[in-house]
Tab-separated table of C-alpha atoms in Angstrom:
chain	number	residue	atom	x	y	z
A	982	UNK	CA	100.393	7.859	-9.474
A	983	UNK	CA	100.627	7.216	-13.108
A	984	UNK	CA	98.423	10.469	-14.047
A	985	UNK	CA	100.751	12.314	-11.378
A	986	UNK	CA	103.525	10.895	-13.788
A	987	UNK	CA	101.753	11.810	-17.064
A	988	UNK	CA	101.244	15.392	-16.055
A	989	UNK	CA	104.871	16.516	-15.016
A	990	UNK	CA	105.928	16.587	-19.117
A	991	UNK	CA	103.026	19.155	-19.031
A	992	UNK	CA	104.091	21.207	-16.214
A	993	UNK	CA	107.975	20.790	-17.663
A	994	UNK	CA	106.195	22.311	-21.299
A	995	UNK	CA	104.508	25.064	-19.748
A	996	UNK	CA	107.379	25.976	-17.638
A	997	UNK	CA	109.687	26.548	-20.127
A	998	UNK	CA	107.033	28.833	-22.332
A	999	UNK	CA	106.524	30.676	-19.264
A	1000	UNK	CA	110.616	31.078	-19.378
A	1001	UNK	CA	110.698	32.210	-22.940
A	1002	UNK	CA	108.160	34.747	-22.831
A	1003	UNK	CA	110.001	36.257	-19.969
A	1004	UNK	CA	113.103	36.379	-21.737
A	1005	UNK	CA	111.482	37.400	-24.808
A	1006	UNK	CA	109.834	39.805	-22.574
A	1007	UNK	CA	113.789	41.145	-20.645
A	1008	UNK	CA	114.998	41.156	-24.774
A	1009	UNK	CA	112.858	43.580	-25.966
A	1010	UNK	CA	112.324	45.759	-22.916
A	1011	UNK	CA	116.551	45.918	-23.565
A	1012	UNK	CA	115.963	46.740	-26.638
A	1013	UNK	CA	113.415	49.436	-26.134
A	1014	UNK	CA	115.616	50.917	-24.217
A	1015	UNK	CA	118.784	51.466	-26.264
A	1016	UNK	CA	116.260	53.287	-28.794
A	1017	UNK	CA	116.913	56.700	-28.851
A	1018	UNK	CA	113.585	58.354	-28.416
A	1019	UNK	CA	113.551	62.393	-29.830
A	1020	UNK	CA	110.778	64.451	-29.476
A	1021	UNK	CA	110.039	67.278	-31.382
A	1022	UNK	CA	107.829	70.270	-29.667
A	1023	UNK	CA	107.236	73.773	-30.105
A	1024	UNK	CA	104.386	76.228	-30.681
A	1025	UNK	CA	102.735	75.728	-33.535
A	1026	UNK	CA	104.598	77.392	-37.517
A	1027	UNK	CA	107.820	76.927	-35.675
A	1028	UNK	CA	109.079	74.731	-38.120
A	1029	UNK	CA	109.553	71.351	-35.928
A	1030	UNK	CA	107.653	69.457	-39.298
A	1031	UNK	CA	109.822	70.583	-41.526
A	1032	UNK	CA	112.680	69.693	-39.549
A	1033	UNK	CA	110.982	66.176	-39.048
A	1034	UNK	CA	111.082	66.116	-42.792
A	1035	UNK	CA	114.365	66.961	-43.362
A	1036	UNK	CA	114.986	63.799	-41.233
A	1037	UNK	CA	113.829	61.715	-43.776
A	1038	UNK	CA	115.674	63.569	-46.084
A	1039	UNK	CA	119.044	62.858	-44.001
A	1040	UNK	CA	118.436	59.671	-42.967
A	1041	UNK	CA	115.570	57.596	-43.736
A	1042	UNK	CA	113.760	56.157	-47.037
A	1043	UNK	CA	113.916	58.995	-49.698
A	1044	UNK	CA	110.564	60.130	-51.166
A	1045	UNK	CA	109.268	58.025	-54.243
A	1046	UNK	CA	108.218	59.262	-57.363
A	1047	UNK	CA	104.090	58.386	-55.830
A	1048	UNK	CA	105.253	60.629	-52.777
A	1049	UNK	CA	106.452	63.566	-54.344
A	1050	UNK	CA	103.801	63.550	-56.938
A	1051	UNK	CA	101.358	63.332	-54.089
A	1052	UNK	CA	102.810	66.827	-52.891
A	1053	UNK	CA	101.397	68.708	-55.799
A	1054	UNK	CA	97.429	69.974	-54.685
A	1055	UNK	CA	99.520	70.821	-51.462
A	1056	UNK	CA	101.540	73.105	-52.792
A	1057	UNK	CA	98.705	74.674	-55.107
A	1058	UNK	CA	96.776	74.776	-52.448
A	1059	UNK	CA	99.724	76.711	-50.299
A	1060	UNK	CA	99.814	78.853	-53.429
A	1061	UNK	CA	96.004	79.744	-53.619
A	1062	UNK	CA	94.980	79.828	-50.019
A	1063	UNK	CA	97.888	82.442	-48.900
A	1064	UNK	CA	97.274	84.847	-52.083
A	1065	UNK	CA	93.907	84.847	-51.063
A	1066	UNK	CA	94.509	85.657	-47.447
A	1067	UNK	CA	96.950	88.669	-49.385
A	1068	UNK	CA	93.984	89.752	-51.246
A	1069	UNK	CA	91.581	90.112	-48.417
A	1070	UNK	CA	93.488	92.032	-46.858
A	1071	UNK	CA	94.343	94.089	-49.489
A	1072	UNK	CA	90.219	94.737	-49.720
A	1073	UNK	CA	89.653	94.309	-45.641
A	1074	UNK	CA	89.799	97.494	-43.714
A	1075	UNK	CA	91.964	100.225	-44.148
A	1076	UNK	CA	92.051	99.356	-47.668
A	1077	UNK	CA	92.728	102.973	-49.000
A	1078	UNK	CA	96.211	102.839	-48.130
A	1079	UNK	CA	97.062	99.963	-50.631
A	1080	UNK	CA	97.848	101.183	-54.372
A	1081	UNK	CA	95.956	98.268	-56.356
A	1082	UNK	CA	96.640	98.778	-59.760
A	1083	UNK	CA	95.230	95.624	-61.348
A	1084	UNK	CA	92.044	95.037	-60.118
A	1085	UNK	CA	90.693	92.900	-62.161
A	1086	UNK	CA	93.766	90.046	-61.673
A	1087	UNK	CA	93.458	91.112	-58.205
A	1088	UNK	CA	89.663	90.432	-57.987
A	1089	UNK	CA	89.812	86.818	-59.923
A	1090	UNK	CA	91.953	85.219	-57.177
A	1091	UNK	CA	89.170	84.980	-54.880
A	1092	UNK	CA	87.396	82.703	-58.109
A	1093	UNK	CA	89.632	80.214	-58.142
A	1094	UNK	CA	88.928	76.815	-56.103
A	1095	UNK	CA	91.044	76.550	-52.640
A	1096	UNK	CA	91.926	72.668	-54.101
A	1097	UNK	CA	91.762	73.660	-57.812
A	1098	UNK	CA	94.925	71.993	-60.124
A	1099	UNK	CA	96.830	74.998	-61.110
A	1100	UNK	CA	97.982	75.200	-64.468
A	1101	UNK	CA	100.171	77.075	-67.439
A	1102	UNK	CA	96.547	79.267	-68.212
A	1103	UNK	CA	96.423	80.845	-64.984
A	1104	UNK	CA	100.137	81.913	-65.032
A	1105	UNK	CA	99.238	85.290	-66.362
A	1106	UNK	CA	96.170	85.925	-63.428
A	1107	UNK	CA	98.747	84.746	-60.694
A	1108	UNK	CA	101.799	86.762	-61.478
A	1109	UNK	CA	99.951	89.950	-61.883
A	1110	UNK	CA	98.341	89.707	-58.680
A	1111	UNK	CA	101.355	88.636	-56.830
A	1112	UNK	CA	103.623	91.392	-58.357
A	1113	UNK	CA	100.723	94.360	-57.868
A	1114	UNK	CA	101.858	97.273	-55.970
A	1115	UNK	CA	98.959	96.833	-53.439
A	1116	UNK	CA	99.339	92.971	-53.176
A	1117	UNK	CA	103.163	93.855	-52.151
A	1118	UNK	CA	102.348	96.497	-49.407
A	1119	UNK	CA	99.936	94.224	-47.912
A	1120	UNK	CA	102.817	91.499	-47.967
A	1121	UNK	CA	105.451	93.860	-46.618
A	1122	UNK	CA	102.560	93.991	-43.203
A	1123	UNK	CA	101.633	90.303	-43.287
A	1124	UNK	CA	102.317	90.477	-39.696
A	1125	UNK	CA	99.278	91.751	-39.050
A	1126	UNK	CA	97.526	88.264	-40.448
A	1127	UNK	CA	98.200	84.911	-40.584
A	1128	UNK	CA	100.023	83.908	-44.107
A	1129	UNK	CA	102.786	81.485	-44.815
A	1130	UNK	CA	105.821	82.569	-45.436
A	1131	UNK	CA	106.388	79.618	-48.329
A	1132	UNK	CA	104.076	81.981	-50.150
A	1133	UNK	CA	107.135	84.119	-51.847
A	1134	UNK	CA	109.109	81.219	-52.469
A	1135	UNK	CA	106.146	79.616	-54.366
A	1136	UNK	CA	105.019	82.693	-56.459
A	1137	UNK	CA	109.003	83.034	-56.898
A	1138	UNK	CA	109.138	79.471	-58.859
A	1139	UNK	CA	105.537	80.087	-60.450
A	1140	UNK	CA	106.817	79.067	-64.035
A	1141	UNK	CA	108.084	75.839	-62.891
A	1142	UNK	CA	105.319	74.726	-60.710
A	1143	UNK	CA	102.853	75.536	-63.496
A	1144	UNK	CA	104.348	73.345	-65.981
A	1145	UNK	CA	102.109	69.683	-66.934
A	1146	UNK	CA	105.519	68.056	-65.910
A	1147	UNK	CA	105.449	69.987	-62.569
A	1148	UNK	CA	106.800	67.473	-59.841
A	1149	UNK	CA	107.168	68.874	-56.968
A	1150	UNK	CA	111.174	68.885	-55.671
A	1151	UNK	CA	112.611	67.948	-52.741
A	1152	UNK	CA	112.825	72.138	-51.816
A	1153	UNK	CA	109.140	72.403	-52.683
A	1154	UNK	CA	108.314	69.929	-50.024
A	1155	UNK	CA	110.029	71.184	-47.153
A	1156	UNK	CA	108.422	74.348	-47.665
A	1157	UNK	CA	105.032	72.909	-48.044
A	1158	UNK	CA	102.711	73.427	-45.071
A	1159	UNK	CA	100.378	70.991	-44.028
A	1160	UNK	CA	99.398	71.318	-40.559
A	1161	UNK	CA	99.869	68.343	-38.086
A	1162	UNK	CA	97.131	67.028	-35.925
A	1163	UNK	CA	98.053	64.137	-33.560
A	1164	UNK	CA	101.398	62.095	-33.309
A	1165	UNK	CA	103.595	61.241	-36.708
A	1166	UNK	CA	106.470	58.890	-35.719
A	1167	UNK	CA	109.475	57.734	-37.716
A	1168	UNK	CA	112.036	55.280	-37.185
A	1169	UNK	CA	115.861	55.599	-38.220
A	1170	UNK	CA	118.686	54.229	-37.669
A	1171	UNK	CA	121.982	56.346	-37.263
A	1172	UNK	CA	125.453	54.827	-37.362
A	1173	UNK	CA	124.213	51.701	-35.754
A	1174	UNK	CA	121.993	53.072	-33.023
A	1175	UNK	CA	118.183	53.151	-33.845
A	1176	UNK	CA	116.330	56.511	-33.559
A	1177	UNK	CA	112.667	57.205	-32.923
A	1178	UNK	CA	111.681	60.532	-33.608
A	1179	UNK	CA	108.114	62.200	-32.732
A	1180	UNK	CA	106.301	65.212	-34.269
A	1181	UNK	CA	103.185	66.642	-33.174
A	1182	UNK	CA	101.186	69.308	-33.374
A	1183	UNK	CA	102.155	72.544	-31.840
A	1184	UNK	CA	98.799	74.746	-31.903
A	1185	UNK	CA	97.180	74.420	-28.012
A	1186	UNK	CA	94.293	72.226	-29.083
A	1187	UNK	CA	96.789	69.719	-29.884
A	1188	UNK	CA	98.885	69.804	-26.979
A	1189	UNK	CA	96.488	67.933	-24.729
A	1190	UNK	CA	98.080	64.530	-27.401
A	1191	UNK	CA	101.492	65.025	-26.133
A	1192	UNK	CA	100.993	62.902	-22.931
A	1193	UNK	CA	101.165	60.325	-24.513
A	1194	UNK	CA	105.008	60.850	-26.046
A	1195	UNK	CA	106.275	61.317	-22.388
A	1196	UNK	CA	107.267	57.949	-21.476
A	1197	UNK	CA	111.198	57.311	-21.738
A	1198	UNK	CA	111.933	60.090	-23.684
A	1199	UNK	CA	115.975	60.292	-24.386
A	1200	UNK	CA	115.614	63.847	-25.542
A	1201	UNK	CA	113.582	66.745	-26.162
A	1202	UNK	CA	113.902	69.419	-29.479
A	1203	UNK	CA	111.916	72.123	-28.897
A	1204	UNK	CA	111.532	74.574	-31.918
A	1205	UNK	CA	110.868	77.774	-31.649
A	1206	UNK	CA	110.811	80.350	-34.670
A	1207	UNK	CA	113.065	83.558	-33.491
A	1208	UNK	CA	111.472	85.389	-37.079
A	1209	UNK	CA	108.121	85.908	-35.193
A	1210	UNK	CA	108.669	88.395	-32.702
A	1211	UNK	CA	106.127	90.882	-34.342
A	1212	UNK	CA	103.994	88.215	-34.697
A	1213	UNK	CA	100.552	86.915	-33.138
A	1214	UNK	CA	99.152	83.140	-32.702
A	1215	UNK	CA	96.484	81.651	-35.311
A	1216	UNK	CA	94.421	80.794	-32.466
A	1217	UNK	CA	95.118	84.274	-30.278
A	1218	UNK	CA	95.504	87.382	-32.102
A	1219	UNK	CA	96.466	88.826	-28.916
A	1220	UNK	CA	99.625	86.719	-27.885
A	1221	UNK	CA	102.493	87.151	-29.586
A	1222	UNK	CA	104.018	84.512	-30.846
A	1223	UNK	CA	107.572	84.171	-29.087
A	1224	UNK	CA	105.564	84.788	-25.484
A	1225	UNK	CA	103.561	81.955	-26.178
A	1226	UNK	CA	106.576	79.714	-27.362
A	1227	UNK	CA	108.274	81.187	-23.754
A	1228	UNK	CA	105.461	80.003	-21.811
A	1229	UNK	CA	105.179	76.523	-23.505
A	1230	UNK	CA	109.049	76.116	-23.217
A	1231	UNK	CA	108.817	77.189	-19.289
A	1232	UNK	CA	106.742	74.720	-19.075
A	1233	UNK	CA	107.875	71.487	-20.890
A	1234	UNK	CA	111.754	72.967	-19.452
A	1235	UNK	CA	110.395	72.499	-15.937
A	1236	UNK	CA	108.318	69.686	-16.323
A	1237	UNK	CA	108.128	66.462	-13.747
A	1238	UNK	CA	107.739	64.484	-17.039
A	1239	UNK	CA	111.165	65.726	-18.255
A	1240	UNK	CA	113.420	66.275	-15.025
A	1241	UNK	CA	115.853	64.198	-16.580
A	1242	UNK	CA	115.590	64.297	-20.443
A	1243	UNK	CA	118.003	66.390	-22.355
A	1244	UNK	CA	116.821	69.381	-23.624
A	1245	UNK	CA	117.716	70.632	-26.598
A	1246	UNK	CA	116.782	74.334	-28.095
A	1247	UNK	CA	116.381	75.138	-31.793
A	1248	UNK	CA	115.882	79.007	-32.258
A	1249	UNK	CA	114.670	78.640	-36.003
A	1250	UNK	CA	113.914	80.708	-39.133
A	1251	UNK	CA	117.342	82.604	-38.809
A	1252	UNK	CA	117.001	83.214	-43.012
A	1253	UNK	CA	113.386	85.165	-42.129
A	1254	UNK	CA	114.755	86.574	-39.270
A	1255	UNK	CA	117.671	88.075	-40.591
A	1256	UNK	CA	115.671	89.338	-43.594
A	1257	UNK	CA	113.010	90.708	-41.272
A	1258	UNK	CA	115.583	92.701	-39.028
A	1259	UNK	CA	115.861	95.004	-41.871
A	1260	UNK	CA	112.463	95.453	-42.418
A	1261	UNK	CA	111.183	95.493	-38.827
A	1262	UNK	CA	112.468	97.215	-35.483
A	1263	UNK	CA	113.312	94.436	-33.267
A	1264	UNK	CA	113.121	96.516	-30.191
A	1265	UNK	CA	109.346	98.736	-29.711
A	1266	UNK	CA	108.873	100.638	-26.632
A	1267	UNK	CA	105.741	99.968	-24.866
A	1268	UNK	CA	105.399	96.803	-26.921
A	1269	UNK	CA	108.508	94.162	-26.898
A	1270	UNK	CA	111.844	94.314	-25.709
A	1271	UNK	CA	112.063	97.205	-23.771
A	1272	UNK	CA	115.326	95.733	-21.629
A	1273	UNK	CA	117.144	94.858	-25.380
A	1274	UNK	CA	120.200	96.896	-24.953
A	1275	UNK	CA	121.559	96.711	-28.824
A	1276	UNK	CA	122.949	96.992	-30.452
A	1277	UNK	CA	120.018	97.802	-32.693
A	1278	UNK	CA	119.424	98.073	-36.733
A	1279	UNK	CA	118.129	101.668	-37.652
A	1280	UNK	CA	115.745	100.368	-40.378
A	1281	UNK	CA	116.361	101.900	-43.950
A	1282	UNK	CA	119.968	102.371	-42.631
A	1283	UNK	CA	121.649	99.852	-41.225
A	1284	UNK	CA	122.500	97.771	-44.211
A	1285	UNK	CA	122.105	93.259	-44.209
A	1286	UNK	CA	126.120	92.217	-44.793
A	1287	UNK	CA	127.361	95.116	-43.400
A	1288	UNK	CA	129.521	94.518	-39.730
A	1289	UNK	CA	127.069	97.165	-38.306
A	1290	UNK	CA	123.754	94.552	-38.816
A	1291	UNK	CA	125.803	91.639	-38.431
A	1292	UNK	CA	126.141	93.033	-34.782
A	1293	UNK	CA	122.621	93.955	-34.322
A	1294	UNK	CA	121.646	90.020	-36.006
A	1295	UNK	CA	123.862	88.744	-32.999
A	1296	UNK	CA	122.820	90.843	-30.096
A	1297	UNK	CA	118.980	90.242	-31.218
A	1298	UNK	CA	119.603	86.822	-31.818
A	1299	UNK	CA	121.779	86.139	-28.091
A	1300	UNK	CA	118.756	88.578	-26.351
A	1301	UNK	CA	116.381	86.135	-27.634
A	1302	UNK	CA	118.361	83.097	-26.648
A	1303	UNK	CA	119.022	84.466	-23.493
A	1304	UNK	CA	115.089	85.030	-22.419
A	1305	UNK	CA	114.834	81.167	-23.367
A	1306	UNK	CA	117.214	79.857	-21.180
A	1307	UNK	CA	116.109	82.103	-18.371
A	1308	UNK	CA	112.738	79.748	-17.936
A	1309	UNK	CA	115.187	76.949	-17.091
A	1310	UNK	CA	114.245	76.652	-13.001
A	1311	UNK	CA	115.649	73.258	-13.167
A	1312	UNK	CA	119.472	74.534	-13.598
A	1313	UNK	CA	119.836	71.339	-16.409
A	1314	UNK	CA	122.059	72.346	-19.539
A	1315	UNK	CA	120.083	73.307	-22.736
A	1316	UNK	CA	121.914	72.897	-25.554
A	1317	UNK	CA	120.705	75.939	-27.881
A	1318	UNK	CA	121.412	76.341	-31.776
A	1319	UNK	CA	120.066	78.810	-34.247
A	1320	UNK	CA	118.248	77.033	-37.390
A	1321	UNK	CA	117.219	77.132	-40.383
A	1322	UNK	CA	114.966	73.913	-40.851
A	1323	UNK	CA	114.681	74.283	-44.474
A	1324	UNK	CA	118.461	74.021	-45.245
A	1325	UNK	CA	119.182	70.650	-45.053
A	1326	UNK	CA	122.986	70.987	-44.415
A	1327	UNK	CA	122.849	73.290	-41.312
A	1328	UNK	CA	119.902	70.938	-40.325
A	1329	UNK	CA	122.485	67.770	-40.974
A	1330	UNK	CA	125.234	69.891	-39.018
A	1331	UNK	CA	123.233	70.881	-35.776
A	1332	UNK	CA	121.662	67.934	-35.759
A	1333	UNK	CA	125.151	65.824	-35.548
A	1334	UNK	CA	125.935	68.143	-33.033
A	1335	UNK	CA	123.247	67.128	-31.205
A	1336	UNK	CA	123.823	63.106	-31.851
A	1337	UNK	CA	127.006	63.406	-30.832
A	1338	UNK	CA	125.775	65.307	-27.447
A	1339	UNK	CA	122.988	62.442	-26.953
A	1340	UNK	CA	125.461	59.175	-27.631
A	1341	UNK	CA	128.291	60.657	-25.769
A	1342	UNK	CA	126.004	60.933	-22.940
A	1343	UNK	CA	127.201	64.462	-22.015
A	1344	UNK	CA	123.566	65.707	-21.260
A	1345	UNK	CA	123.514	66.527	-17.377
A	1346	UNK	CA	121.210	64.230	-15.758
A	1347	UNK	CA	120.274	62.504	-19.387
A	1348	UNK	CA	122.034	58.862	-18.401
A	1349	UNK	CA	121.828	57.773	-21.866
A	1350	UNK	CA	124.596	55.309	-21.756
């Protein structure tokens, strides 16, 4: 009897851990749960990184001095890489109809190192290729290849990001491209509530990795970039880039996985696509947009800021949202915005929009409160 005695304290001890681990276990199950979870997808150049950085900008731990400085071989490395892609196809087929008229700056960007540390020398080399006539008429088709579009606003800041000072700004970040591969998560926290927000990569070898972001999702973002609808994938040159982001959005839309997330749609690039409306019919028969009504820009005519391609902006723009929403099967609300993900106030302004939508819990089906 006395070791049945001597062994209750035990039983007593081992009861109680077995309490607090379940409570510890209830606590932070509770407060998984009143984490809002956001995750970012979209095909992949849509923009959802940059957006994910102007997050941090917004809301979490600003970039250090280390950080920014850290930024530098990617943006020469933005800057040589897509003036080389300019320059092949400058010299790639169908070459004659480009007027080079430096050819020797022309011919010395394809010398200089893909990682090499740009500097105040090469200044001259740089800005005559850039501004050649031939350079420019390929740019003015770089729809028919894959370039970034942070190209122009590089070679547009060229003297500053050659100086020996050059530290790369908070504008010279978000337009830096560096592609993602697997899952990047941050943590914020937003008047009180705490935020989670993933990014991952949006070209299809990296989808198969967003599996593992499904479970108790409070909302999806999905990005897709309205500028490239005379564009073609990286990894298909013969999709177009807005079908693909329509068949990746029917499909995360209508997903089991998502029944009862809140979906959110950012229509992004408005700046390139408003720019590129000028420069580009928006409507091509036998091609795209056969069923776009108008009304339409007549390029070379219809004039940016006039009421004429303000009209046409907004009809191409609502046409474009409206082929979105139509892969909704699920008849759930999508909440749609057009973006601009490297302006960080109508990023800070949709965005609250959106915060406001997710805490309020006025997302049919979400339950978020």
């Amino acid at each position: 009897m006395g070791a049945m005695c001597a062994s209750a304290p035990n039983a007593n001890g081992e009861n109680d851990r077995n309490k607090k681990i379940q409570r510890d276990m209830q606590n932070e199950m509770k407060r998984q749960e009143e984490i809002i979870k956001l995750l970012l997808l979209g095909a992949g150049e849509s923009g959802k990184s940059t957006i994910f950085k102007q997050m941090k900008i917004l809301y979490g731990k600003p970039w250090d001095e280390d950080e920014m400085e850290a930024m530098r071989p990617v943006v020469f490395s933005n800057i040589v890489q897509n003036l080389k892609l300019v320059v092949e196809y400058v010299k790639g087929p169908g070459a004659e109809e480009f007027e080079v008229s430096d050819a020797d700056a022309v011919g010395k960007i394809a010398d200089i190192a893909d990682d090499a540390e740009l500097d105040a020398s090469m200044a001259g080399t740089l800005k005559a290729a850039w501004n050649d006539p031939g350079v420019q008429q390929a740019w003015e088709h770089r729809s028919n290849f894959q370039v970034l579009d942070c190209l122009a606003y590089y070679m547009e800041s060229l003297d500053r990001i050659l100086e020996a000072s050059y530290v790369p700004t908070q504008q010279d970040i978000l337009q830096a491209r560096v592609r993602t591969s697997g899952i990047v998560e941050e943590k914020y926290v937003i008047d009180g509530v705490n935020f989670t927000m993933f990014d991952v990569g949006g070209q299809r070898n990296e989808r198969k990795k967003w599996i593992h972001c499904f479970d108790n999702v409070t909302a999806v973002i999905f990005v897709a970039a309205i500028s490239e609808y005379n564009q073609v994938l990286y990894e298909d040159n013969t999709m177009n880039r807005i079908d693909e982001a329509l068949v990746l959005f029917e499909e995360i839309c209508n997903s089991k996985w998502f029944k009862q997330t809140a979906m959110i749609l950012f229509l992004n690039k408005r700046d390139l696509f408003y720019e590129k409306l000028a420069e580009v019919p928006f409507k091509v028969d036998g091609q795209r947009y056969e069923n776009f009504q108008g009304p339409h820009v007549e390029i070379g005519v219809t004039q940016p800021g006039t009421p004429e391609f303000e009209a046409a902006y907004d009809a191409a723009s609502n046409f474009l949202k409206q082929e979105f929403v139509a892969k909704n099967k699920q008849n759930k609300e999508i909440y749609t915005h057009i973006t601009c993900a490297t302006d960080t106030k109508n990023v800070e302004i949709v965005f609250n929009a959106c915060k406001d939508i997710i805490l309020k819990g006025n997302l049919s089906g979400s339950g978020f409160m």
